[in-house]
Coordinates of C-alpha atoms and ligand atoms in Angstrom, one line a residue:
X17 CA 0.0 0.0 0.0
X18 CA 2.9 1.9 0.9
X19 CA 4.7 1.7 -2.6
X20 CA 1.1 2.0 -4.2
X21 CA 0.9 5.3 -2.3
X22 CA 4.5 6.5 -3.5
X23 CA 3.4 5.6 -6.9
X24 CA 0.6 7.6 -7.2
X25 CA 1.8 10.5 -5.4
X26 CA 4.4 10.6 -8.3
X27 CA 2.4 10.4 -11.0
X28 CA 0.0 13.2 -9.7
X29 CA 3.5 15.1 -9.5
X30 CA 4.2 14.5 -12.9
X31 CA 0.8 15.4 -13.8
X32 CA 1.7 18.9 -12.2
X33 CA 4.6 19.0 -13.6
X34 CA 3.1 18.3 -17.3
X35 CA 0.2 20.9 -16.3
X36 CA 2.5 23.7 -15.1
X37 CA 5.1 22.9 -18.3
X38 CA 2.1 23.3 -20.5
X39 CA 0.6 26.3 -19.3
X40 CA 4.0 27.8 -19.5
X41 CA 4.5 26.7 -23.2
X42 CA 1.2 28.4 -24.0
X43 CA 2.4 31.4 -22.3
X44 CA 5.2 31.8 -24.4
X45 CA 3.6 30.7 -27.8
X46 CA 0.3 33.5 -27.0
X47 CA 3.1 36.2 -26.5
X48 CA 4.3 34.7 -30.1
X49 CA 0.8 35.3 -31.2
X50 CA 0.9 38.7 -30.1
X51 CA 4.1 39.7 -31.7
X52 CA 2.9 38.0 -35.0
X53 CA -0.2 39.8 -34.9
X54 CA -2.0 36.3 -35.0
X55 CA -5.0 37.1 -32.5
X56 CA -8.3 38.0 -34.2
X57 CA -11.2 39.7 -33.8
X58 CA -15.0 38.2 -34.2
X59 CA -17.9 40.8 -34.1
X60 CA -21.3 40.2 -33.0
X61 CA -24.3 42.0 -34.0
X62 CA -26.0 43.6 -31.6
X63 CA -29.8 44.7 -32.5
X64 CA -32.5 47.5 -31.0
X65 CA -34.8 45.4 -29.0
X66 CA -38.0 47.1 -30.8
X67 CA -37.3 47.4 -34.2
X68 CA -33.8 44.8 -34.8
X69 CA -32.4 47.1 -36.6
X70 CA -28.3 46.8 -35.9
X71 CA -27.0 49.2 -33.7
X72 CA -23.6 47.7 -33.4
X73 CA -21.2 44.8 -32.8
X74 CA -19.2 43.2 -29.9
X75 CA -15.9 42.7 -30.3
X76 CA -14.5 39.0 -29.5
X77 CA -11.1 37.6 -29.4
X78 CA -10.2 34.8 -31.1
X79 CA -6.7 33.1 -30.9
X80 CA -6.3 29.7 -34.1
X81 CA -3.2 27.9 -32.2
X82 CA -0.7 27.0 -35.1
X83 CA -0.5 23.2 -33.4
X84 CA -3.8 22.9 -31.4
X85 CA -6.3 24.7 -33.3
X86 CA -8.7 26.8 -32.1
X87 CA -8.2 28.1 -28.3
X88 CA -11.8 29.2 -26.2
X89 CA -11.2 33.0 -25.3
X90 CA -12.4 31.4 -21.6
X91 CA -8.9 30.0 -21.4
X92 CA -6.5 32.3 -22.9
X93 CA -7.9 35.5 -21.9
X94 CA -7.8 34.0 -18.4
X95 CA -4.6 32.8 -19.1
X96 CA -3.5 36.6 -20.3
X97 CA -5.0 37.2 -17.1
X98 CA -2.6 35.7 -14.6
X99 CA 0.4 36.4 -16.3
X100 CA -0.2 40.1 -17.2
X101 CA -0.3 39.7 -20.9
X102 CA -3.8 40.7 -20.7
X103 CA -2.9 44.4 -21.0
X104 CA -0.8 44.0 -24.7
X105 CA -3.6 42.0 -25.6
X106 CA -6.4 44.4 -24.5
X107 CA -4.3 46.8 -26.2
X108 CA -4.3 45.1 -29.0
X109 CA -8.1 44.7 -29.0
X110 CA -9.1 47.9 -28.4
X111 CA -7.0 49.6 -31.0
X112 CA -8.1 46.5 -33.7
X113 CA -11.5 47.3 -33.1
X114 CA -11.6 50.9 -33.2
X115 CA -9.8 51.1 -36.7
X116 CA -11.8 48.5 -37.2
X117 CA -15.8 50.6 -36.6
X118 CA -14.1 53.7 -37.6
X119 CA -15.2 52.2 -41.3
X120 CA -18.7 51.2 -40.5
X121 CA -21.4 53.7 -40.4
X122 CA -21.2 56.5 -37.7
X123 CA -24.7 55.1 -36.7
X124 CA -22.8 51.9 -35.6
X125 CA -21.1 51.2 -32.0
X126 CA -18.3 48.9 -30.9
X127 CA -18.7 47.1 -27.8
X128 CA -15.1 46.4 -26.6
X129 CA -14.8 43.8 -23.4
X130 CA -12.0 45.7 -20.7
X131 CA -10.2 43.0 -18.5
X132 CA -9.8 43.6 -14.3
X133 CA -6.0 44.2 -14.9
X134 CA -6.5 46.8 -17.2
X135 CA -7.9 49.0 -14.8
X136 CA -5.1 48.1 -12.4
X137 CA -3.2 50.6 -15.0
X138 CA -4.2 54.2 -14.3
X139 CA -2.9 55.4 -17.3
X140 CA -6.5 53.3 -18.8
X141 CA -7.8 56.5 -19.5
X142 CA -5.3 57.9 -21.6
X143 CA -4.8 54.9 -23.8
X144 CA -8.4 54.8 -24.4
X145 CA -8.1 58.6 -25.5
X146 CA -5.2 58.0 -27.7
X147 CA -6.8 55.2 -29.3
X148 CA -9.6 57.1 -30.4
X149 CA -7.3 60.2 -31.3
X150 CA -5.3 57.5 -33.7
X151 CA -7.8 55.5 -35.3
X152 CA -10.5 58.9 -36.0
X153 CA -13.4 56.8 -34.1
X154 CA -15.6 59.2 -32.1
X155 CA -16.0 58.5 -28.5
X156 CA -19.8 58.1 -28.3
X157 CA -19.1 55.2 -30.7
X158 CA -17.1 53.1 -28.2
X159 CA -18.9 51.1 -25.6
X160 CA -16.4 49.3 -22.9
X161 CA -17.8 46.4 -21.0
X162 CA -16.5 45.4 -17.6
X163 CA -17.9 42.8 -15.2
X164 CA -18.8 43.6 -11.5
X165 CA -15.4 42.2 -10.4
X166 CA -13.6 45.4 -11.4
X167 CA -15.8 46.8 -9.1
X168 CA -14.6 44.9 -5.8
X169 CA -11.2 44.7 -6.7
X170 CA -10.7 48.4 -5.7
X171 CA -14.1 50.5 -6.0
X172 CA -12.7 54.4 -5.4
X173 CA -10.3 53.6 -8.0
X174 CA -12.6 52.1 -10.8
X175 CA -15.4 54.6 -10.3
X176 CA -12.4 57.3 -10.9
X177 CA -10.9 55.6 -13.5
X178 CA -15.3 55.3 -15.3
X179 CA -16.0 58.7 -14.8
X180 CA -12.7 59.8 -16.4
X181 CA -13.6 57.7 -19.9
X182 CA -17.1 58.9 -19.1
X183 CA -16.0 62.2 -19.3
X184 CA -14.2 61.5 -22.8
X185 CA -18.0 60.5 -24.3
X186 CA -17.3 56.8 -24.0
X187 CA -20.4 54.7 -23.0
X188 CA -19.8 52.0 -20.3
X189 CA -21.5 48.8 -19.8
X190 CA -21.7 46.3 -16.9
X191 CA -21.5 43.1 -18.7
X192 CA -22.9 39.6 -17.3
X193 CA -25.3 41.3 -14.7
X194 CA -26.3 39.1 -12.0
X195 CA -23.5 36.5 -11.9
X196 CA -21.8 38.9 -9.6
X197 CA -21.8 40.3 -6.2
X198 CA -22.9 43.9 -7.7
X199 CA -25.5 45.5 -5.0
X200 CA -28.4 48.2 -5.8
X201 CA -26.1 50.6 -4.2
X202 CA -22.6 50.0 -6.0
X203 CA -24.8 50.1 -9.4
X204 CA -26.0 53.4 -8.5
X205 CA -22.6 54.6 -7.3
X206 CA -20.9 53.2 -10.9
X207 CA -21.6 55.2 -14.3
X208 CA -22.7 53.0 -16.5
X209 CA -24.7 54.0 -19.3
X210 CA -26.2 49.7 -19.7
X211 CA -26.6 46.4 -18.4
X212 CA -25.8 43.7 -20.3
X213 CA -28.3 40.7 -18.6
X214 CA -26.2 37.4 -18.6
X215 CA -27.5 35.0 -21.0
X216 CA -28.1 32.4 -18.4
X217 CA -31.1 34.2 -17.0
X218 CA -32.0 34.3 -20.8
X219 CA -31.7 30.7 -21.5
X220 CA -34.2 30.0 -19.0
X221 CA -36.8 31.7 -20.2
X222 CA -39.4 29.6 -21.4
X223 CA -37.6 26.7 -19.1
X224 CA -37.7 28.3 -15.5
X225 CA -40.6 30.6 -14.6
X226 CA -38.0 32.4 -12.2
X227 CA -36.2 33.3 -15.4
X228 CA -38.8 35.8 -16.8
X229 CA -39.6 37.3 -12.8
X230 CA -35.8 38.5 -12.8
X231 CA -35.4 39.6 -16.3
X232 CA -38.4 41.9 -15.9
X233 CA -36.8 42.8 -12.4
X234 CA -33.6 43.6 -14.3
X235 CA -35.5 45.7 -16.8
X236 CA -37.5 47.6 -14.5
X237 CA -34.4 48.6 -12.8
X238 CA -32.4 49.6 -16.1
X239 CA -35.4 52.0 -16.6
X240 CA -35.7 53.1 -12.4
X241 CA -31.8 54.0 -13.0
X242 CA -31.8 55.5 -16.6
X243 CA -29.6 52.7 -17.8
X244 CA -30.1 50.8 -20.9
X245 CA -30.4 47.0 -20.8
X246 CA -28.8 44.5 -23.1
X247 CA -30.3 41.0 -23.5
X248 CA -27.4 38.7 -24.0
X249 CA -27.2 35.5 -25.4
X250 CA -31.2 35.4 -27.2
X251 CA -31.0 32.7 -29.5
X252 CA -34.9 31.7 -29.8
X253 CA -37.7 33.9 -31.4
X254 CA -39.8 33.1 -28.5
X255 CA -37.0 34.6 -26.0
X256 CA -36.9 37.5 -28.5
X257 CA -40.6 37.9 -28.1
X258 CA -40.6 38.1 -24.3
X259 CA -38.1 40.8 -24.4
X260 CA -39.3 43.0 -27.1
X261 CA -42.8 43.0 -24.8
X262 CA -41.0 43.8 -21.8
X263 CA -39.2 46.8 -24.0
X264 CA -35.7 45.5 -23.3
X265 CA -33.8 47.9 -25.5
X266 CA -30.9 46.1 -27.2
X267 CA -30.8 42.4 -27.7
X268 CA -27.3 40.7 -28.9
X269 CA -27.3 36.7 -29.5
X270 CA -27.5 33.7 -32.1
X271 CA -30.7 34.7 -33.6
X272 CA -29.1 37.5 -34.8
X273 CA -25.8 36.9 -35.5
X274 CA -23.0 34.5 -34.2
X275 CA -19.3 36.5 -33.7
X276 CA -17.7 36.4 -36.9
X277 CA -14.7 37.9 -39.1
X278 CA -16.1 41.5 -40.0
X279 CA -15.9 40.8 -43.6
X280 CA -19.0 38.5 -43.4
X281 CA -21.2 41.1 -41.9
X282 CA -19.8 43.6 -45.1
X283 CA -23.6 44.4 -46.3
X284 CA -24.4 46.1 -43.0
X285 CA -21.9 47.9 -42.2
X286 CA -22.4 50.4 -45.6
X287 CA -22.3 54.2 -45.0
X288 CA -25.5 55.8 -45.4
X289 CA -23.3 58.1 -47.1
X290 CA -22.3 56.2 -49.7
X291 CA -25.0 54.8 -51.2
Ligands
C2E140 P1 -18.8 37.8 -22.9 O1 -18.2 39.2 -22.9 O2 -19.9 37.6 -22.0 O3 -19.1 37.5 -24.4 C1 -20.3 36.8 -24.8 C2 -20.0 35.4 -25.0 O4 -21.2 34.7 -25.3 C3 -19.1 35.1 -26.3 O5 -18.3 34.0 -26.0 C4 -20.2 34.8 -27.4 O6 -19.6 34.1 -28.4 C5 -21.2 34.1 -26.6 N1 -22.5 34.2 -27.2 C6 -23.1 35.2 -27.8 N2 -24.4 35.0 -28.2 C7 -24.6 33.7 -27.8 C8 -25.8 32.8 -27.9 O7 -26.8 33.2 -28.4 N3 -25.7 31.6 -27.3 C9 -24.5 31.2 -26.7 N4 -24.5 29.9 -26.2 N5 -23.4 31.9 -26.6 C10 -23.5 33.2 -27.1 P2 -16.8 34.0 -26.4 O8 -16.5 34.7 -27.6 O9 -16.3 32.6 -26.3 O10 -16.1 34.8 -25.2 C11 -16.2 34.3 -23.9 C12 -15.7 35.4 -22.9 O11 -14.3 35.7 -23.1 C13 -16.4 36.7 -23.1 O12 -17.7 36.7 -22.5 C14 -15.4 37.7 -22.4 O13 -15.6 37.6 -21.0 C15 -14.1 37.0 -22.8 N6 -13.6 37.8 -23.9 C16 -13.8 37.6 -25.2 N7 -13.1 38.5 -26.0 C17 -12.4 39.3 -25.1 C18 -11.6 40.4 -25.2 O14 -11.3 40.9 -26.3 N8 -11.1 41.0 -24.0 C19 -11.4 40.5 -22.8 N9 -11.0 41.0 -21.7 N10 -12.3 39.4 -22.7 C20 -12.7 38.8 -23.8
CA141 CA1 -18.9 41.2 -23.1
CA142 CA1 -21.5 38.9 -21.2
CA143 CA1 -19.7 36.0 -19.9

């Protein structure tokens, strides 16, 4: 039993071992990446919740792994995360997609998503400004999503950090409201302009009566505090239904439009002023 025990405790150090080595290896080939310029971008429509007409598109990273293929953002943006790569590649991402919707029509917003870490950096604000000074995109065009963590990491910092690219014209969003900790009080005390409902309380609709008591909670309180709500993740007419009645302004989801490289959305991006 003793040597069994020996035994295994090796191979579950080995295991580390292999875990730790491989986590390191893709350390080193997504800094690669980033030096190539090998990330991508996706973009997701995102519709008005009365009419569907597009009023924009989310920005979505997407790394293709020259050896193992296609890498969830779930695990290298965390990954980015922990070892502080996260600010070149949120860099990278916000400049990428600014260029990017400083083509489409001025009627049409980027939604960028804006990591913890990066507003660990105080200079945020500044790179956000010099971004939109670069690529020309006006600042009412750029919508910067954050989740309620960057709220409890350090909360007199982050509401500084919000108001200062609030007062630039840039809209801010709280993305994936309701998996969090975020109270009535600390969402009255942030600025942000929208909630983006998570699209597990969406998915239930139809499923779990719960589902449709808090999304119309959600929505009443978008409207109590002047914020716009986003409906995330609607992939079912019926779900599309519910929310249109209950006058949930913005809906983003499969129905619509899966992320995808800009080019395939290239018929609805035209400039009114072209045509
Ligand atoms: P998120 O910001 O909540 O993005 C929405 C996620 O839901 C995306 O997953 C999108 O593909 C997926 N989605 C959209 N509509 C539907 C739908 O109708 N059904 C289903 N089942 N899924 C839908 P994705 O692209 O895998 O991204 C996952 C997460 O990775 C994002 O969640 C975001 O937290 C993070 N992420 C992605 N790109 C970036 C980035 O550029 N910067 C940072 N910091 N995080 C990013
Ligand atoms: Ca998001
Ligand atoms: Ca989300
Ligand atoms: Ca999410």
């Amino acid at each position: 039993a003793k040597a069994e025990g020996r035994g295994t405790y090796r191979v579950f150090a080995a295991d580390m071992d292999e875990e730790a080595e491989e986590r390191r290896v893709l350390e080193s080939d997504l800094r690669q990446a980033l030096a190539d310029n090998a990330l991508n971008l996706y973009y997701q429509p995102q519709v008005d919740g009365a009419s569907g007409v597009l009023v924009g598109f989310e920005a979505l990273v997407r790394w293709t792994h020259p050896v193992r293929g296609e890498i969830p953002p779930s695990v290298f943006v965390a990954l980015a995360e922990e070892t502080g790569l996260i600010i070149t590649l949120g860099d990278w991402v916000l400049r990428e997609a600014c260029r990017e919707a400083a083509t489409w029509a001025p009627s049409l917003k980027v939604a960028v998503n804006l990591s913890p870490r990066q507003f660990q950096k105080p200079d945020l604000p500044e790179t956000v400004l010099a971004v939109l000074a670069q690529t020309g995109l006006s600042p009412d065009r750029l919508e910067l999503e954050v989740t309620e963590s960057v709220i409890i990491n350090d909360m007199a910092r982050a509401i500084s950090i919000l108001r200062r690219l609030k007062g630039f014209g840039v809209r801010i969003s709280m993305d994936d409201f309701g998996t969090g900790y975020a109270s009535l009080a600390t969402l009255q005390a942030f600025p942000f302009d929208k909630m983006k409902i998570d699209r597990s309380f969406v998915a239930q609709l139809g499923v779990d009566p719960q589902a449709a008591v808090i999304v119309r909670a959600v929505l009443s309180l978008g409207r109590s505090l002047r914020m716009g709500v986003v409906a995330e993740g609607v992939e079912t007419s019926a779900q599309r239904r519910f929310l249109a009645d209950e006058a949930c302004g913005e809906m983003q989801g499969y129905l619509f439009g899966k992320p995808r490289p800009i080019g395939d959305y290239a018929e609805m991006l035209c400039c009114p002023d072209e045509s």
